[in-house]
Amino acid sequence: MKEINASDITAAVSDMCIQANLTLAPDMVQALDTAVETEVSPLGKKILGQLEENLVLAKGEQIPICQDTGMAVFFVRIGQEVHVEGDLTEAINEGVRRGYTEGYLRKSVVRDPLLRTNTGDNTPAIIHYEVVPGEELSITIAPKGFGSENMSRQYMLKPADGIEGVRNAVIKTVSEAGPNACPPFVVGVGIGGDFELSAILAKKALTRPVNKRNELPHICKLEEELLTAINQLGIGPAGLGGRNTALAVNIETYATHIAGLPVAVNMCCHVNRHKTVIF
């Protein structure tokens, strides 16, 4: 049995909150580099260059890449042979409190969705738990800004809609998002499960490196086809035209009911932030 102290989790989460908001993962940086090289629109190329300059300044000055430092979303995989000394959920939330306060990150969470009173520390976090074999605890943070989150969509398709229905749903969502979701995008898609699981799959898809395709051949092909189709829409960087509307389309799937075909599309701007720590 592996013992992990809650205080160590809090310290790690605090640092993750800060670092995820100050730097992008190497795969995202490389995707932007490639976008600059391939963009045919002079204005689009200029905008992409400014986004890259912003990344350099954020890292050098230790300030957030984006002023919307997001709602703290976590994917936690806890091994059956792991024992946390303390309350795991509270340890994560305390890490968020410390990270967003000590890192001077914008606190964007309201306690009640209708009364709209700010909690003042960006808690509570949204935490998705998965129990797995082994003695490893993996915590991934994915701070999610709401400019792109608000343009995300859910569809309960009929099985007869098939793969073409899925394509249409994704393209429709991206088209309607336009400049409002701050392109170039990373598009997370969840297919299968039920109503709520498809949305979780779409959010989780955003944490996969953009240079890594789905292992299922037909889903890999769909990712590539959708990326090509999206980049032919002409929305372009900042919605001002160009070839690079999306940097990647990541799809995750799960088994579903014979009567349904749930599809969720989680939009994300180029500030696709995620960081993982493993105990």
CSV table of C-alpha atoms in Angstrom, one decimal:
chain,number,residue,atom,x,y,z
A,1,MET,CA,0.0,0.0,0.0
A,2,LYS,CA,1.4,3.4,-1.0
A,3,GLU,CA,0.9,6.2,1.5
A,4,ILE,CA,0.6,9.8,0.2
A,5,ASN,CA,0.1,12.7,2.5
A,6,ALA,CA,-2.6,15.2,1.6
A,7,SER,CA,-0.2,18.1,2.2
A,8,ASP,CA,2.1,16.9,-0.6
A,9,ILE,CA,-0.9,16.8,-2.9
A,10,THR,CA,-1.9,20.3,-2.0
A,11,ALA,CA,1.6,21.6,-2.6
A,12,ALA,CA,1.8,19.9,-6.0
A,13,VAL,CA,-1.6,21.1,-7.1
A,14,SER,CA,-0.8,24.7,-6.1
A,15,ASP,CA,2.3,24.6,-8.3
A,16,MET,CA,0.3,23.0,-11.1
A,17,CYS,CA,-2.3,25.7,-11.1
A,18,ILE,CA,0.4,28.3,-11.5
A,19,GLN,CA,2.6,26.6,-14.0
A,20,ALA,CA,-0.3,25.4,-16.2
A,21,ASN,CA,-1.3,29.1,-16.6
A,22,LEU,CA,2.2,30.4,-17.3
A,23,THR,CA,3.4,27.9,-19.9
A,24,LEU,CA,2.0,25.7,-22.6
A,25,ALA,CA,3.1,22.1,-23.1
A,26,PRO,CA,5.8,21.5,-25.8
A,27,ASP,CA,3.3,19.8,-28.2
A,28,MET,CA,1.1,23.0,-28.2
A,29,VAL,CA,4.2,25.2,-28.8
A,30,GLN,CA,5.2,23.0,-31.7
A,31,ALA,CA,1.7,23.1,-33.1
A,32,LEU,CA,1.8,26.9,-33.1
A,33,ASP,CA,5.2,26.8,-34.8
A,34,THR,CA,3.8,24.6,-37.5
A,35,ALA,CA,0.8,26.9,-37.9
A,36,VAL,CA,3.0,29.9,-38.4
A,37,GLU,CA,5.0,28.1,-41.1
A,38,THR,CA,1.9,26.9,-43.0
A,39,GLU,CA,-0.4,29.9,-42.7
A,40,VAL,CA,-1.0,31.5,-46.1
A,41,SER,CA,-2.8,34.6,-44.9
A,42,PRO,CA,-0.4,37.5,-44.1
A,43,LEU,CA,-2.7,38.7,-41.3
A,44,GLY,CA,-3.2,35.2,-40.0
A,45,LYS,CA,0.6,34.7,-39.9
A,46,LYS,CA,1.0,38.0,-38.1
A,47,ILE,CA,-1.6,37.0,-35.5
A,48,LEU,CA,0.0,33.6,-34.9
A,49,GLY,CA,3.4,35.3,-34.5
A,50,GLN,CA,1.8,37.6,-31.8
A,51,LEU,CA,0.4,34.5,-30.0
A,52,GLU,CA,3.9,33.0,-30.0
A,53,GLU,CA,5.4,36.3,-28.7
A,54,ASN,CA,2.8,36.3,-26.0
A,55,LEU,CA,3.9,32.8,-24.9
A,56,VAL,CA,7.5,33.9,-24.6
A,57,LEU,CA,6.6,37.0,-22.6
A,58,ALA,CA,4.3,35.0,-20.3
A,59,LYS,CA,7.0,32.5,-19.5
A,60,GLY,CA,9.8,35.1,-19.2
A,61,GLU,CA,7.7,37.5,-17.0
A,62,GLN,CA,6.0,34.7,-15.1
A,63,ILE,CA,2.5,36.1,-15.9
A,64,PRO,CA,-0.5,34.2,-17.3
A,65,ILE,CA,-0.7,33.4,-21.0
A,66,CYS,CA,-4.4,34.5,-20.9
A,67,GLN,CA,-6.2,36.8,-18.5
A,68,ASP,CA,-8.9,34.1,-18.2
A,69,THR,CA,-7.0,31.7,-15.9
A,70,GLY,CA,-10.0,29.3,-16.1
A,71,MET,CA,-12.0,27.1,-13.9
A,72,ALA,CA,-9.8,24.4,-12.4
A,73,VAL,CA,-10.7,21.0,-13.9
A,74,PHE,CA,-8.9,17.9,-12.7
A,75,PHE,CA,-8.7,14.3,-14.0
A,76,VAL,CA,-7.5,12.1,-11.1
A,77,ARG,CA,-6.5,8.4,-11.6
A,78,ILE,CA,-6.1,6.8,-8.2
A,79,GLY,CA,-4.6,3.3,-7.9
A,80,GLN,CA,-6.4,0.7,-5.7
A,81,GLU,CA,-3.2,0.3,-3.7
A,82,VAL,CA,-2.9,4.0,-2.9
A,83,HIS,CA,-3.9,5.4,0.5
A,84,VAL,CA,-4.2,9.2,0.9
A,85,GLU,CA,-3.6,10.4,4.5
A,86,GLY,CA,-6.3,13.0,4.6
A,87,ASP,CA,-9.1,14.2,2.4
A,88,LEU,CA,-8.1,14.0,-1.3
A,89,THR,CA,-10.8,16.3,-2.6
A,90,GLU,CA,-10.1,18.9,0.1
A,91,ALA,CA,-6.3,18.6,-0.6
A,92,ILE,CA,-6.9,19.4,-4.3
A,93,ASN,CA,-9.2,22.3,-3.5
A,94,GLU,CA,-6.7,23.7,-1.0
A,95,GLY,CA,-4.1,23.5,-3.7
A,96,VAL,CA,-6.3,25.5,-6.0
A,97,ARG,CA,-6.9,28.1,-3.3
A,98,ARG,CA,-3.1,28.5,-2.7
A,99,GLY,CA,-2.1,28.4,-6.3
A,100,TYR,CA,-4.7,31.0,-7.5
A,101,THR,CA,-3.9,33.3,-4.6
A,102,GLU,CA,-0.1,33.0,-4.5
A,103,GLY,CA,0.1,33.0,-8.3
A,104,TYR,CA,-2.0,36.1,-8.6
A,105,LEU,CA,-4.3,34.3,-11.0
A,106,ARG,CA,-7.8,35.6,-11.8
A,107,LYS,CA,-10.4,34.0,-9.6
A,108,SER,CA,-13.4,33.3,-11.8
A,109,VAL,CA,-15.7,30.9,-9.8
A,110,VAL,CA,-19.1,32.0,-8.4
A,111,ARG,CA,-20.6,30.0,-5.6
A,112,ASP,CA,-24.1,29.9,-7.0
A,113,PRO,CA,-24.8,29.9,-10.8
A,114,LEU,CA,-27.7,32.3,-10.4
A,115,LEU,CA,-26.8,34.5,-7.4
A,116,ARG,CA,-23.3,35.0,-8.8
A,117,THR,CA,-21.2,35.6,-5.7
A,118,ASN,CA,-17.5,35.0,-6.3
A,119,THR,CA,-15.9,32.5,-4.0
A,120,GLY,CA,-12.7,34.5,-3.9
A,121,ASP,CA,-10.3,31.6,-4.4
A,122,ASN,CA,-11.4,29.8,-7.6
A,123,THR,CA,-12.8,26.9,-5.7
A,124,PRO,CA,-14.5,24.5,-5.8
A,125,ALA,CA,-12.6,22.7,-8.5
A,126,ILE,CA,-14.3,20.2,-10.9
A,127,ILE,CA,-12.7,16.8,-10.2
A,128,HIS,CA,-13.2,13.6,-12.2
A,129,TYR,CA,-12.1,10.5,-10.4
A,130,GLU,CA,-11.1,7.2,-11.9
A,131,VAL,CA,-10.1,4.2,-9.8
A,132,VAL,CA,-7.5,2.0,-11.5
A,133,PRO,CA,-5.2,-0.9,-10.6
A,134,GLY,CA,-1.8,-0.3,-9.0
A,135,GLU,CA,-0.2,2.1,-6.5
A,136,GLU,CA,0.0,5.3,-8.6
A,137,LEU,CA,-1.8,8.6,-8.2
A,138,SER,CA,-2.0,10.7,-11.3
A,139,ILE,CA,-3.5,14.2,-11.2
A,140,THR,CA,-4.0,16.2,-14.4
A,141,ILE,CA,-5.1,19.8,-14.2
A,142,ALA,CA,-6.8,21.5,-17.2
A,143,PRO,CA,-7.7,25.1,-16.4
A,144,LYS,CA,-10.6,25.9,-18.7
A,145,GLY,CA,-11.4,29.5,-19.9
A,146,PHE,CA,-15.0,30.2,-20.7
A,147,GLY,CA,-14.7,32.1,-24.0
A,148,SER,CA,-14.3,28.8,-25.7
A,149,GLU,CA,-16.2,26.7,-23.1
A,150,ASN,CA,-19.4,28.8,-23.9
A,151,MET,CA,-19.2,27.8,-27.5
A,152,SER,CA,-19.1,24.0,-26.7
A,153,ARG,CA,-22.1,21.9,-27.7
A,154,GLN,CA,-23.8,18.5,-26.9
A,155,TYR,CA,-25.8,16.4,-29.4
A,156,MET,CA,-27.9,13.4,-28.8
A,157,LEU,CA,-27.8,11.9,-32.3
A,158,LYS,CA,-29.7,8.9,-33.6
A,159,PRO,CA,-27.6,5.8,-34.4
A,160,ALA,CA,-28.7,6.1,-38.0
A,161,ASP,CA,-27.0,9.5,-38.2
A,162,GLY,CA,-23.7,7.6,-38.1
A,163,ILE,CA,-20.3,9.0,-38.8
A,164,GLU,CA,-21.7,11.6,-41.1
A,165,GLY,CA,-23.9,12.9,-38.3
A,166,VAL,CA,-20.9,13.2,-36.1
A,167,ARG,CA,-19.0,15.1,-38.7
A,168,ASN,CA,-21.8,17.5,-39.2
A,169,ALA,CA,-22.2,18.1,-35.5
A,170,VAL,CA,-18.5,19.0,-35.1
A,171,ILE,CA,-18.3,21.2,-38.1
A,172,LYS,CA,-21.5,23.0,-37.1
A,173,THR,CA,-20.1,23.6,-33.6
A,174,VAL,CA,-16.9,25.0,-34.9
A,175,SER,CA,-18.6,27.1,-37.6
A,176,GLU,CA,-21.0,28.7,-35.0
A,177,ALA,CA,-18.1,29.3,-32.6
A,178,GLY,CA,-16.2,31.4,-35.2
A,179,PRO,CA,-14.1,34.1,-33.6
A,180,ASN,CA,-15.9,33.9,-30.3
A,181,ALA,CA,-13.8,30.9,-29.1
A,182,CYS,CA,-10.5,32.5,-29.9
A,183,PRO,CA,-9.1,30.4,-32.8
A,184,PRO,CA,-6.9,28.6,-33.6
A,185,PHE,CA,-8.7,25.9,-31.7
A,186,VAL,CA,-8.1,22.6,-30.3
A,187,VAL,CA,-11.3,20.7,-30.6
A,188,GLY,CA,-12.1,18.0,-28.1
A,189,VAL,CA,-14.8,15.5,-29.1
A,190,GLY,CA,-16.5,12.8,-27.0
A,191,ILE,CA,-18.5,10.1,-28.8
A,192,GLY,CA,-20.5,7.4,-26.9
A,193,GLY,CA,-21.3,6.7,-23.3
A,194,ASP,CA,-24.4,8.7,-22.3
A,195,PHE,CA,-25.3,12.4,-22.0
A,196,GLU,CA,-22.8,13.3,-19.3
A,197,LEU,CA,-20.0,10.9,-20.2
A,198,SER,CA,-19.7,12.2,-23.7
A,199,ALA,CA,-19.1,15.7,-22.4
A,200,ILE,CA,-16.4,14.4,-20.0
A,201,LEU,CA,-14.8,12.5,-22.8
A,202,ALA,CA,-14.7,15.7,-24.9
A,203,LYS,CA,-13.0,17.6,-22.0
A,204,LYS,CA,-10.6,14.7,-21.4
A,205,ALA,CA,-9.7,14.6,-25.1
A,206,LEU,CA,-8.2,18.1,-24.8
A,207,THR,CA,-5.6,16.8,-22.4
A,208,ARG,CA,-4.1,14.4,-24.9
A,209,PRO,CA,-1.1,15.8,-26.8
A,210,VAL,CA,-2.1,17.4,-30.1
A,211,ASN,CA,0.6,15.4,-31.9
A,212,LYS,CA,-0.8,12.1,-30.8
A,213,ARG,CA,-3.7,10.5,-32.7
A,214,ASN,CA,-6.4,8.1,-31.4
A,215,GLU,CA,-5.2,4.5,-31.5
A,216,LEU,CA,-8.4,3.3,-33.2
A,217,PRO,CA,-7.8,3.5,-37.0
A,218,HIS,CA,-11.4,4.7,-37.8
A,219,ILE,CA,-11.2,7.4,-35.1
A,220,CYS,CA,-7.7,8.4,-36.2
A,221,LYS,CA,-9.0,8.8,-39.7
A,222,LEU,CA,-12.0,10.9,-38.5
A,223,GLU,CA,-9.7,13.2,-36.5
A,224,GLU,CA,-7.7,13.9,-39.6
A,225,GLU,CA,-10.7,14.4,-41.8
A,226,LEU,CA,-12.3,16.8,-39.4
A,227,LEU,CA,-9.1,18.8,-39.0
A,228,THR,CA,-8.9,19.2,-42.8
A,229,ALA,CA,-12.5,20.2,-43.1
A,230,ILE,CA,-12.3,22.7,-40.2
A,231,ASN,CA,-9.3,24.3,-41.7
A,232,GLN,CA,-11.1,24.8,-45.0
A,233,LEU,CA,-13.8,26.9,-43.3
A,234,GLY,CA,-11.6,30.0,-43.6
A,235,ILE,CA,-12.2,31.2,-40.0
A,236,GLY,CA,-8.5,31.5,-39.4
A,237,PRO,CA,-6.5,32.9,-36.5
A,238,ALA,CA,-8.6,35.3,-34.4
A,239,GLY,CA,-11.4,34.7,-36.8
A,240,LEU,CA,-9.8,37.0,-39.4
A,241,GLY,CA,-9.3,34.5,-42.1
A,242,GLY,CA,-6.7,31.9,-42.9
A,243,ARG,CA,-5.8,28.3,-43.1
A,244,ASN,CA,-5.2,27.5,-39.4
A,245,THR,CA,-8.6,27.5,-37.8
A,246,ALA,CA,-7.8,24.5,-35.7
A,247,LEU,CA,-4.5,23.0,-34.5
A,248,ALA,CA,-5.9,19.6,-33.8
A,249,VAL,CA,-9.1,17.5,-33.3
A,250,ASN,CA,-8.9,15.0,-30.5
A,251,ILE,CA,-11.6,12.4,-30.2
A,252,GLU,CA,-12.3,10.0,-27.3
A,253,THR,CA,-14.9,7.2,-27.5
A,254,TYR,CA,-16.8,4.9,-25.1
A,255,ALA,CA,-19.4,2.1,-25.5
A,256,THR,CA,-23.0,3.4,-25.8
A,257,HIS,CA,-26.6,2.2,-25.8
A,258,ILE,CA,-28.2,0.6,-28.9
A,259,ALA,CA,-30.7,3.5,-29.2
A,260,GLY,CA,-28.2,6.4,-28.9
A,261,LEU,CA,-25.2,8.2,-30.4
A,262,PRO,CA,-24.2,10.9,-27.9
A,263,VAL,CA,-21.7,13.5,-29.2
A,264,ALA,CA,-20.1,16.3,-27.3
A,265,VAL,CA,-17.8,19.0,-28.7
A,266,ASN,CA,-15.6,20.9,-26.3
A,267,MET,CA,-14.0,23.9,-27.9
A,268,CYS,CA,-10.7,25.2,-26.6
A,269,CYS,CA,-8.6,28.2,-27.8
A,270,HIS,CA,-4.9,27.9,-28.5
A,271,VAL,CA,-4.3,28.3,-24.8
A,272,ASN,CA,-5.0,24.6,-24.3
A,273,ARG,CA,-3.5,24.2,-20.8
A,274,HIS,CA,-2.9,21.0,-19.0
A,275,LYS,CA,-0.3,19.7,-16.6
A,276,THR,CA,0.1,16.3,-14.9
A,277,VAL,CA,1.9,15.2,-11.7
A,278,ILE,CA,2.3,11.5,-10.7
A,279,PHE,CA,2.9,10.3,-7.2
